[in-house]
Amino acid sequence: MNDGNDGGHRKQAISSSVERVSEAARDAGLDIEIRRMGASTRTAEEAAALCGSTVAQIVKSLVFQGEQSGKLYLFLVSGARQLDIAKAGSLAGEPLKRGDPRHIRDVTGFAIGGVSPIGHLIAIPAFADETLLGFDRVWAAAGAHDAVFAAEPRALLAAAGATVADLAAVG
Ligand code: 5CA
Protein backbone atom coordinates (compact mmCIF):
# COMPACT_ATOMS: atom_id res chain seq x y z
CA MET A 1 0.00 0.00 0.00
CA ASN A 2 2.61 2.43 1.10
CA ASP A 3 5.08 2.15 -1.72
CA GLY A 4 6.42 5.03 -3.74
CA ASN A 5 3.85 4.60 -6.48
CA ASP A 6 0.91 5.10 -4.17
CA GLY A 7 2.51 8.21 -2.75
CA GLY A 8 2.99 9.52 -6.25
CA HIS A 9 -0.61 8.91 -7.19
CA ARG A 10 -1.89 10.58 -4.06
CA LYS A 11 0.33 13.60 -4.70
CA GLN A 12 -1.00 13.88 -8.23
CA ALA A 13 -4.58 13.62 -6.96
CA ILE A 14 -3.97 16.42 -4.49
CA SER A 15 -2.45 18.78 -7.00
CA SER A 16 -5.31 18.12 -9.42
CA SER A 17 -7.77 19.05 -6.65
CA VAL A 18 -6.09 22.44 -6.41
CA GLU A 19 -6.19 22.75 -10.20
CA ARG A 20 -9.92 22.02 -10.14
CA VAL A 21 -10.48 24.87 -7.68
CA SER A 22 -8.54 27.20 -9.92
CA GLU A 23 -10.57 26.13 -12.97
CA ALA A 24 -13.90 26.39 -11.14
CA ALA A 25 -13.03 29.93 -10.07
CA ARG A 26 -12.10 30.86 -13.61
CA ASP A 27 -15.32 29.35 -14.97
CA ALA A 28 -17.35 31.32 -12.42
CA GLY A 29 -15.54 34.59 -13.18
CA LEU A 30 -14.10 34.64 -9.66
CA ASP A 31 -10.66 36.20 -9.62
CA ILE A 32 -8.61 34.32 -7.02
CA GLU A 33 -5.02 33.64 -6.24
CA ILE A 34 -4.44 30.26 -4.61
CA ARG A 35 -1.72 30.39 -1.99
CA ARG A 36 0.22 27.34 -0.86
CA MET A 37 1.14 28.23 2.71
CA GLY A 38 3.80 25.55 3.19
CA ALA A 39 2.18 24.60 6.50
CA SER A 40 -1.12 23.06 7.57
CA THR A 41 -4.30 25.05 6.98
CA ARG A 42 -6.46 21.99 7.84
CA THR A 43 -8.33 23.79 10.61
CA ALA A 44 -9.91 27.23 10.67
CA GLU A 45 -7.53 28.26 13.47
CA GLU A 46 -4.45 27.21 11.53
CA ALA A 47 -5.72 28.88 8.38
CA ALA A 48 -6.49 32.14 10.20
CA ALA A 49 -3.03 32.27 11.77
CA LEU A 50 -1.35 31.81 8.38
CA CYS A 51 -3.71 34.12 6.46
CA GLY A 52 -3.52 36.89 9.06
CA SER A 53 -7.31 36.93 9.28
CA THR A 54 -9.79 36.37 12.07
CA VAL A 55 -11.10 32.82 12.57
CA ALA A 56 -14.57 34.18 11.69
CA GLN A 57 -13.31 35.06 8.20
CA ILE A 58 -12.29 31.47 7.50
CA VAL A 59 -14.90 29.56 5.52
CA LYS A 60 -15.29 25.99 6.77
CA SER A 61 -16.50 23.75 3.93
CA LEU A 62 -18.32 20.93 5.68
CA VAL A 63 -19.67 17.93 3.78
CA PHE A 64 -22.50 15.92 5.31
CA GLN A 65 -24.44 12.95 4.01
CA GLY A 66 -28.20 12.48 3.79
CA GLU A 67 -29.34 9.58 5.96
CA GLN A 68 -32.09 8.69 3.52
CA SER A 69 -30.61 9.36 0.10
CA GLY A 70 -26.90 8.98 0.83
CA LYS A 71 -26.42 12.23 -1.12
CA LEU A 72 -23.71 14.68 -0.05
CA TYR A 73 -24.41 18.30 0.90
CA LEU A 74 -22.00 21.18 1.40
CA PHE A 75 -22.29 23.72 4.21
CA LEU A 76 -20.11 26.83 4.20
CA VAL A 77 -19.78 28.05 7.76
CA SER A 78 -17.80 30.85 9.40
CA GLY A 79 -14.84 29.50 11.36
CA ALA A 80 -16.25 31.19 14.45
CA ARG A 81 -19.53 29.25 14.33
CA GLN A 82 -20.73 25.67 14.55
CA LEU A 83 -23.06 24.05 12.05
CA ASP A 84 -26.44 23.25 13.57
CA ILE A 85 -27.07 19.76 12.23
CA ALA A 86 -30.84 20.04 12.68
CA LYS A 87 -31.01 23.33 10.76
CA ALA A 88 -28.72 21.82 8.11
CA GLY A 89 -31.03 18.81 7.83
CA SER A 90 -34.05 21.06 7.33
CA LEU A 91 -32.23 22.82 4.50
CA ALA A 92 -31.22 19.53 2.90
CA GLY A 93 -34.70 18.08 3.34
CA GLU A 94 -33.49 14.99 5.18
CA PRO A 95 -31.58 14.14 8.37
CA LEU A 96 -27.81 14.32 8.00
CA LYS A 97 -24.83 12.39 9.31
CA ARG A 98 -21.08 12.62 8.96
CA GLY A 99 -19.93 10.69 5.91
CA ASP A 100 -17.02 8.31 5.66
CA PRO A 101 -13.99 10.55 4.89
CA ARG A 102 -12.86 8.27 2.09
CA HIS A 103 -16.31 8.33 0.49
CA ILE A 104 -16.34 12.12 0.74
CA ARG A 105 -12.96 12.27 -0.95
CA ASP A 106 -13.95 9.87 -3.71
CA VAL A 107 -17.22 11.64 -4.49
CA THR A 108 -16.21 15.30 -4.09
CA GLY A 109 -12.54 15.00 -5.05
CA PHE A 110 -11.47 16.69 -1.82
CA ALA A 111 -9.97 15.28 1.38
CA ILE A 112 -11.39 16.64 4.63
CA GLY A 113 -9.26 19.58 5.73
CA GLY A 114 -8.85 20.68 2.12
CA VAL A 115 -12.49 20.69 0.98
CA SER A 116 -13.10 23.82 -1.07
CA PRO A 117 -16.38 25.68 -1.57
CA ILE A 118 -15.88 25.30 -5.34
CA GLY A 119 -14.51 22.73 -7.77
CA HIS A 120 -16.26 19.58 -6.53
CA LEU A 121 -16.37 16.57 -8.88
CA ILE A 122 -20.15 16.50 -8.53
CA ALA A 123 -22.79 19.24 -8.53
CA ILE A 124 -23.26 19.39 -4.77
CA PRO A 125 -26.18 21.23 -3.14
CA ALA A 126 -24.62 24.03 -1.08
CA PHE A 127 -25.80 26.27 1.75
CA ALA A 128 -23.91 29.14 3.34
CA ASP A 129 -23.84 30.80 6.75
CA GLU A 130 -25.33 34.28 6.34
CA THR A 131 -22.72 35.79 8.71
CA LEU A 132 -20.04 35.28 6.04
CA LEU A 133 -21.62 38.18 4.13
CA GLY A 134 -20.61 40.57 6.91
CA PHE A 135 -16.95 40.54 5.87
CA ASP A 136 -15.16 42.35 3.05
CA ARG A 137 -13.03 39.29 2.49
CA VAL A 138 -13.07 35.66 3.55
CA TRP A 139 -10.58 32.82 3.12
CA ALA A 140 -11.38 29.28 2.03
CA ALA A 141 -9.59 26.01 1.39
CA ALA A 142 -8.37 25.41 -2.13
CA GLY A 143 -8.26 21.62 -2.36
CA ALA A 144 -5.22 20.75 -0.28
CA HIS A 145 -4.16 20.86 3.35
CA ASP A 146 -1.97 23.90 2.85
CA ALA A 147 -3.87 25.71 0.08
CA VAL A 148 -6.17 28.70 0.57
CA PHE A 149 -7.59 31.61 -1.36
CA ALA A 150 -9.24 34.88 -0.45
CA ALA A 151 -12.48 36.12 -1.98
CA GLU A 152 -15.25 38.63 -1.55
CA PRO A 153 -17.91 36.52 0.20
CA ARG A 154 -20.91 37.30 -1.98
CA ALA A 155 -18.94 36.43 -5.11
CA LEU A 156 -17.61 33.26 -3.49
CA LEU A 157 -21.05 32.06 -2.39
CA ALA A 158 -22.41 32.78 -5.87
CA ALA A 159 -19.57 30.78 -7.44
CA ALA A 160 -20.37 27.91 -5.06
CA GLY A 161 -24.05 28.12 -5.99
CA ALA A 162 -24.76 28.32 -2.27
CA THR A 163 -28.12 29.27 -0.80
CA VAL A 164 -27.57 31.74 2.04
CA ALA A 165 -29.25 30.53 5.21
CA ASP A 166 -29.35 30.52 8.98
CA LEU A 167 -27.47 27.31 9.64
CA ALA A 168 -25.23 27.95 12.62
CA ALA A 169 -25.85 26.94 16.21
CA VAL A 170 -26.73 29.74 18.60
CA GLY A 171 -23.99 30.86 20.98
N1 5CA B 1 -8.74 24.09 5.46
C1 5CA B 1 -9.63 24.47 6.53
C2 5CA B 1 -10.26 25.84 6.40
S1 5CA B 1 -9.58 26.92 5.22
C3 5CA B 1 -10.74 23.45 6.59
O1 5CA B 1 -10.93 22.66 5.68
N2 5CA B 1 -11.49 23.51 7.69
S2 5CA B 1 -12.90 22.73 7.78
O2 5CA B 1 -13.42 23.12 9.06
O3 5CA B 1 -13.69 23.05 6.65
O4 5CA B 1 -12.61 21.22 7.70
C4 5CA B 1 -12.35 20.41 8.80
C5 5CA B 1 -13.68 20.06 9.43
O5 5CA B 1 -14.16 18.84 8.91
C6 5CA B 1 -13.64 19.93 10.93
O6 5CA B 1 -14.45 20.96 11.47
C7 5CA B 1 -14.28 18.60 11.21
O7 5CA B 1 -15.24 18.70 12.22
C8 5CA B 1 -14.97 18.28 9.90
N3 5CA B 1 -15.07 16.83 9.65
C9 5CA B 1 -14.22 15.88 9.97
N4 5CA B 1 -14.69 14.67 9.59
C10 5CA B 1 -15.90 14.88 9.00
C11 5CA B 1 -16.88 14.03 8.39
N5 5CA B 1 -16.71 12.74 8.30
N6 5CA B 1 -17.98 14.63 7.89
C12 5CA B 1 -18.14 15.94 7.95
N7 5CA B 1 -17.24 16.79 8.50
C13 5CA B 1 -16.13 16.26 9.03
Short mmCIF file of N, CA, C and O and ligand atoms in Angstrom, two decimals, residues 41-44 47 58-64 98-99 101 104 112-115 140-141 148, ligand 1:
data_model
loop_
_atom_site.label_atom_id
_atom_site.label_comp_id
_atom_site.label_asym_id
_atom_site.label_seq_id
_atom_site.Cartn_x
_atom_site.Cartn_y
_atom_site.Cartn_z
N THR A 41 -3.13 24.17 6.84
CA THR A 41 -4.30 25.05 6.98
C THR A 41 -5.55 24.17 7.11
O THR A 41 -6.63 24.55 6.69
N ARG A 42 -5.35 22.97 7.70
CA ARG A 42 -6.46 21.99 7.84
C ARG A 42 -7.60 22.52 8.69
O ARG A 42 -8.75 22.19 8.48
N THR A 43 -7.28 23.29 9.73
CA THR A 43 -8.33 23.79 10.61
C THR A 43 -8.49 25.29 10.40
O THR A 43 -7.58 25.97 9.92
N ALA A 44 -9.65 25.80 10.80
CA ALA A 44 -9.91 27.23 10.67
C ALA A 44 -8.88 28.04 11.46
O ALA A 44 -8.41 29.09 11.00
N ALA A 47 -5.59 28.05 9.58
CA ALA A 47 -5.72 28.88 8.38
C ALA A 47 -5.71 30.36 8.75
O ALA A 47 -5.02 31.16 8.10
N ILE A 58 -12.63 32.73 8.17
CA ILE A 58 -12.29 31.47 7.50
C ILE A 58 -13.59 30.73 7.18
O ILE A 58 -14.45 30.56 8.04
N VAL A 59 -13.72 30.32 5.94
CA VAL A 59 -14.90 29.56 5.52
C VAL A 59 -14.62 28.07 5.73
O VAL A 59 -13.73 27.52 5.09
N LYS A 60 -15.38 27.44 6.63
CA LYS A 60 -15.29 25.99 6.77
C LYS A 60 -16.20 25.38 5.70
O LYS A 60 -17.35 25.80 5.56
N SER A 61 -15.69 24.42 4.96
CA SER A 61 -16.50 23.75 3.93
C SER A 61 -16.80 22.34 4.42
O SER A 61 -15.95 21.46 4.34
N LEU A 62 -17.98 22.18 4.99
CA LEU A 62 -18.32 20.93 5.68
C LEU A 62 -19.25 20.09 4.81
O LEU A 62 -20.29 20.58 4.35
N VAL A 63 -18.87 18.84 4.60
CA VAL A 63 -19.67 17.93 3.78
C VAL A 63 -20.39 16.93 4.69
O VAL A 63 -19.75 16.27 5.50
N PHE A 64 -21.69 16.89 4.55
CA PHE A 64 -22.50 15.92 5.31
C PHE A 64 -23.31 15.08 4.35
O PHE A 64 -23.54 15.47 3.20
N ARG A 98 -22.42 12.50 9.50
CA ARG A 98 -21.08 12.62 8.96
C ARG A 98 -20.85 11.48 7.98
O ARG A 98 -21.23 10.35 8.27
N GLY A 99 -20.22 11.77 6.86
CA GLY A 99 -19.93 10.69 5.91
C GLY A 99 -18.59 10.07 6.21
O GLY A 99 -17.80 10.59 6.99
N PRO A 101 -14.93 9.62 5.54
CA PRO A 101 -13.99 10.55 4.89
C PRO A 101 -13.52 10.09 3.52
O PRO A 101 -13.35 10.90 2.60
N ILE A 104 -16.27 10.69 1.04
CA ILE A 104 -16.34 12.12 0.74
C ILE A 104 -15.24 12.49 -0.26
O ILE A 104 -15.49 13.20 -1.24
N ILE A 112 -10.98 15.77 3.52
CA ILE A 112 -11.39 16.64 4.63
C ILE A 112 -10.17 17.41 5.13
O ILE A 112 -9.10 16.85 5.28
N GLY A 113 -10.39 18.70 5.37
CA GLY A 113 -9.26 19.58 5.73
C GLY A 113 -8.81 20.40 4.53
O GLY A 113 -8.16 21.42 4.69
N GLY A 114 -9.19 19.94 3.34
CA GLY A 114 -8.85 20.68 2.12
C GLY A 114 -10.06 20.89 1.24
O GLY A 114 -9.95 21.33 0.10
N VAL A 115 -11.26 20.56 1.78
CA VAL A 115 -12.49 20.69 0.98
C VAL A 115 -12.71 22.17 0.66
O VAL A 115 -12.70 23.02 1.55
N ALA A 140 -10.84 30.64 2.12
CA ALA A 140 -11.38 29.28 2.03
C ALA A 140 -10.30 28.32 1.57
O ALA A 140 -9.28 28.74 0.99
N ALA A 141 -10.55 27.04 1.82
CA ALA A 141 -9.59 26.01 1.39
C ALA A 141 -9.64 25.86 -0.13
O ALA A 141 -10.68 26.02 -0.76
N VAL A 148 -5.04 27.81 0.26
CA VAL A 148 -6.17 28.70 0.57
C VAL A 148 -6.28 29.79 -0.49
O VAL A 148 -5.34 30.03 -1.25
N1 5CA B 1 -8.74 24.09 5.46
C1 5CA B 1 -9.63 24.47 6.53
C2 5CA B 1 -10.26 25.84 6.40
S1 5CA B 1 -9.58 26.92 5.22
C3 5CA B 1 -10.74 23.45 6.59
O1 5CA B 1 -10.93 22.66 5.68
N2 5CA B 1 -11.49 23.51 7.69
S2 5CA B 1 -12.90 22.73 7.78
O2 5CA B 1 -13.42 23.12 9.06
O3 5CA B 1 -13.69 23.05 6.65
O4 5CA B 1 -12.61 21.22 7.70
C4 5CA B 1 -12.35 20.41 8.80
C5 5CA B 1 -13.68 20.06 9.43
O5 5CA B 1 -14.16 18.84 8.91
C6 5CA B 1 -13.64 19.93 10.93
O6 5CA B 1 -14.45 20.96 11.47
C7 5CA B 1 -14.28 18.60 11.21
O7 5CA B 1 -15.24 18.70 12.22
C8 5CA B 1 -14.97 18.28 9.90
N3 5CA B 1 -15.07 16.83 9.65
C9 5CA B 1 -14.22 15.88 9.97
N4 5CA B 1 -14.69 14.67 9.59
C10 5CA B 1 -15.90 14.88 9.00
C11 5CA B 1 -16.88 14.03 8.39
N5 5CA B 1 -16.71 12.74 8.30
N6 5CA B 1 -17.98 14.63 7.89
C12 5CA B 1 -18.14 15.94 7.95
N7 5CA B 1 -17.24 16.79 8.50
C13 5CA B 1 -16.13 16.26 9.03
#
